[in-house]
């Protein structure tokens, strides 16, 4: 996409040679992509990377041709080395984000530029021509190449699954001993966790595990206070180190993009733009268009992954640097004991692995639509290793993140998840030969009278999830609006970590790791089972003290989760939301248990009488797990995925129905309180160009209701002559740049008839290659007598190779439902409008300008009409 800068006095392009230099100092108002040359541009359908355009002219209508003369990474070994290279253009605090596909020479044009959208139609056409050329070869070598080409997707899926499992193993085995340092250390080795240091302790004393009070003696200070001080200190230190690592991924988005935020900050300001802002954008130094800073390693990244899979281009967000830093910072943030999880970041990390692995094969490296098939599989593998649920991972990709999910992608995603699960089982990070984060077994079946309780738990979970979203947004719009907090994100992390350490130490439920706590909450009680947290009352008199302790932990954990969400460390919301719900569900379970023990002869309880041990047929752990899934459903609005994940965690067919019923009720309740999930809300507030094809709006209008007059400065009229002044083309292009329409285009009109459309990036590339732009006249249509002349080389003033001769067009009387289907199912960038065969306007969608004006262009059509021609 062409980068938007203030128009110079000479009227040059923002990317014109001689007007943007690399030696200029870094400034917050410079573009993210530095202009090492004026020809680093997007080219749809054909790549000329590393090719001298003077000796290799692009063929006419190159958008529909196959890849030729592309010499980057010629050998497989070279491509593997390139894939493992870090994003050399994105290191350093405050550095501008660069294209992450390796080195770019002076004539290289990348596939898509930053903050543009994928053209799915042209990607599909380009791949079709590539396949046709490959399959037309009937020799032995051609058949072998075709066979290998067909197997690349399967190899890549298996490789991604294996690598994701290895990274998950590293995170799991690294964070556990670091987490335990807050309570002490193993005298047999600092890198040994308490579980492996004392495998037979079962909650008792262990000679090999030393507390800090035994190592450090402070006169006049009690051992309990020393332990408390070390706990708080390590929580703060680990969280601070994680934040410092995260801040190294700082990236500045210049004010010309006018994007709201690019992180999990629910306090993003709402922006309302006028209808005339397309042609009259606000000045850069105004309050509505300030440079925005974001950190690619912060948060979970699931919302951004979803938007990327829908076609948004965000270079560097899935690069090597983000992968390495987020993995290291995730270990520290989880080990700190903050109320966060690693499951969401695993999705982002896995998608980074998929994106990097795509560089090995040119088939995926050169086609963004094909690349996103691999990214869908990688995201699923992230959930598979996070929960140990390969089936749940496949459904997560289908239900939550994937925008386009054909059957071929489904099977490859399944393979990727299976390879990830098998690899994780072989590595055995938990030491129990299991791949799930915890595994519980329920031996007693549920009673029919409990159905009402399950419905109540589902309603509670859905309400908790929706209220969490509202509370997190309120907190972000109040506390994070404080200037010092907004300016120094490290200070917020320090304060949250300090609060967590001070509050969590005194409650065993808040002090325990979230995964371990969720396991204990969901586990059934038995005589043989160890009960370190005191969750299993032995008689009716012990039930209420357990309920009070759980209720206090529920309030503390809920508040800590609200203030932790959105801080600048890698943090997931899946397991923390499940823990909060699990605490509430366990409370309800014990209350039902108390009722059964208190009134055993009540007819509604049937045969559910008290046992000799004082325990009833009620299993409070079931309520905890159902509430955990229901709360996560209320936050994320996942439904079938969660039901399958809960089934894979328990392996019990008896409880599939209660799980499914509670999640169903939870989703209805959450939708009633807060219509948007946490990721939908982040997408809307960040103004991501995301058209949600899973929720179709209701249209009662036609295209004519939203169309406005055609502006002369937005079209190229060749009625009088096919030759157009380069200066006038540059002025028209600058209008698009100033409006933020960096991947839009200019329709070409002859006597009112649409004869083609030239994309803005291609026009910019063609203008930059003119030897004398000030005096050149450019050919914008084919002319027979000129084409018949013998050419010794390419004519730089001939722009016809860059023109799309057949842009998709609809009549102005078309219903908005048809327009929506075109954008949602074809992934269009723009749609031409005709009236009685003549050009009537242009509708754009999924461009950076729409990203700052509203999150979904077609939804804006419902709310208010605006100029879009």
PDB file of C-alpha atoms in Angstrom, residues 175 178-182 231-244 329 331-338 493 497 569:
ATOM      1  CA  UNK A 175       7.531 -21.462  33.721  1.00  0.00           C
ATOM      2  CA  UNK A 178      10.249 -20.109  37.942  1.00  0.00           C
ATOM      3  CA  UNK A 179       6.722 -19.903  39.368  1.00  0.00           C
ATOM      4  CA  UNK A 180       7.742 -22.037  42.350  1.00  0.00           C
ATOM      5  CA  UNK A 181      10.656 -19.716  43.163  1.00  0.00           C
ATOM      6  CA  UNK A 182       8.166 -17.422  44.860  1.00  0.00           C
ATOM      7  CA  UNK A 231       6.736 -13.599  47.232  1.00  0.00           C
ATOM      8  CA  UNK A 232       5.741 -10.003  46.474  1.00  0.00           C
ATOM      9  CA  UNK A 233       9.239  -9.106  45.276  1.00  0.00           C
ATOM     10  CA  UNK A 234       9.418 -11.974  42.781  1.00  0.00           C
ATOM     11  CA  UNK A 235       5.896 -11.294  41.486  1.00  0.00           C
ATOM     12  CA  UNK A 236       6.901  -7.702  40.754  1.00  0.00           C
ATOM     13  CA  UNK A 237      10.325  -8.574  39.332  1.00  0.00           C
ATOM     14  CA  UNK A 238       9.070 -11.307  36.995  1.00  0.00           C
ATOM     15  CA  UNK A 239       6.161  -9.176  35.752  1.00  0.00           C
ATOM     16  CA  UNK A 240       8.468  -6.199  35.221  1.00  0.00           C
ATOM     17  CA  UNK A 241      10.972  -8.278  33.245  1.00  0.00           C
ATOM     18  CA  UNK A 242       8.147  -9.633  31.111  1.00  0.00           C
ATOM     19  CA  UNK A 243       6.920  -6.102  30.428  1.00  0.00           C
ATOM     20  CA  UNK A 244      10.417  -4.876  29.551  1.00  0.00           C
ATOM     21  CA  UNK A 329       7.995 -12.870  28.009  1.00  0.00           C
ATOM     22  CA  UNK A 331       7.276 -17.613  30.541  1.00  0.00           C
ATOM     23  CA  UNK A 332       7.965 -14.706  32.868  1.00  0.00           C
ATOM     24  CA  UNK A 333       4.405 -13.350  32.923  1.00  0.00           C
ATOM     25  CA  UNK A 334       2.860 -16.737  33.714  1.00  0.00           C
ATOM     26  CA  UNK A 335       5.557 -17.487  36.306  1.00  0.00           C
ATOM     27  CA  UNK A 336       4.884 -14.160  38.018  1.00  0.00           C
ATOM     28  CA  UNK A 337       1.501 -15.416  39.184  1.00  0.00           C
ATOM     29  CA  UNK A 338      -0.553 -12.637  37.601  1.00  0.00           C
ATOM     30  CA  UNK A 493       2.349  -3.525  35.134  1.00  0.00           C
ATOM     31  CA  UNK A 497       1.926  -6.971  39.989  1.00  0.00           C
ATOM     32  CA  UNK A 569       2.652  -8.410  28.916  1.00  0.00           C
TER      33      UNK A 569
END
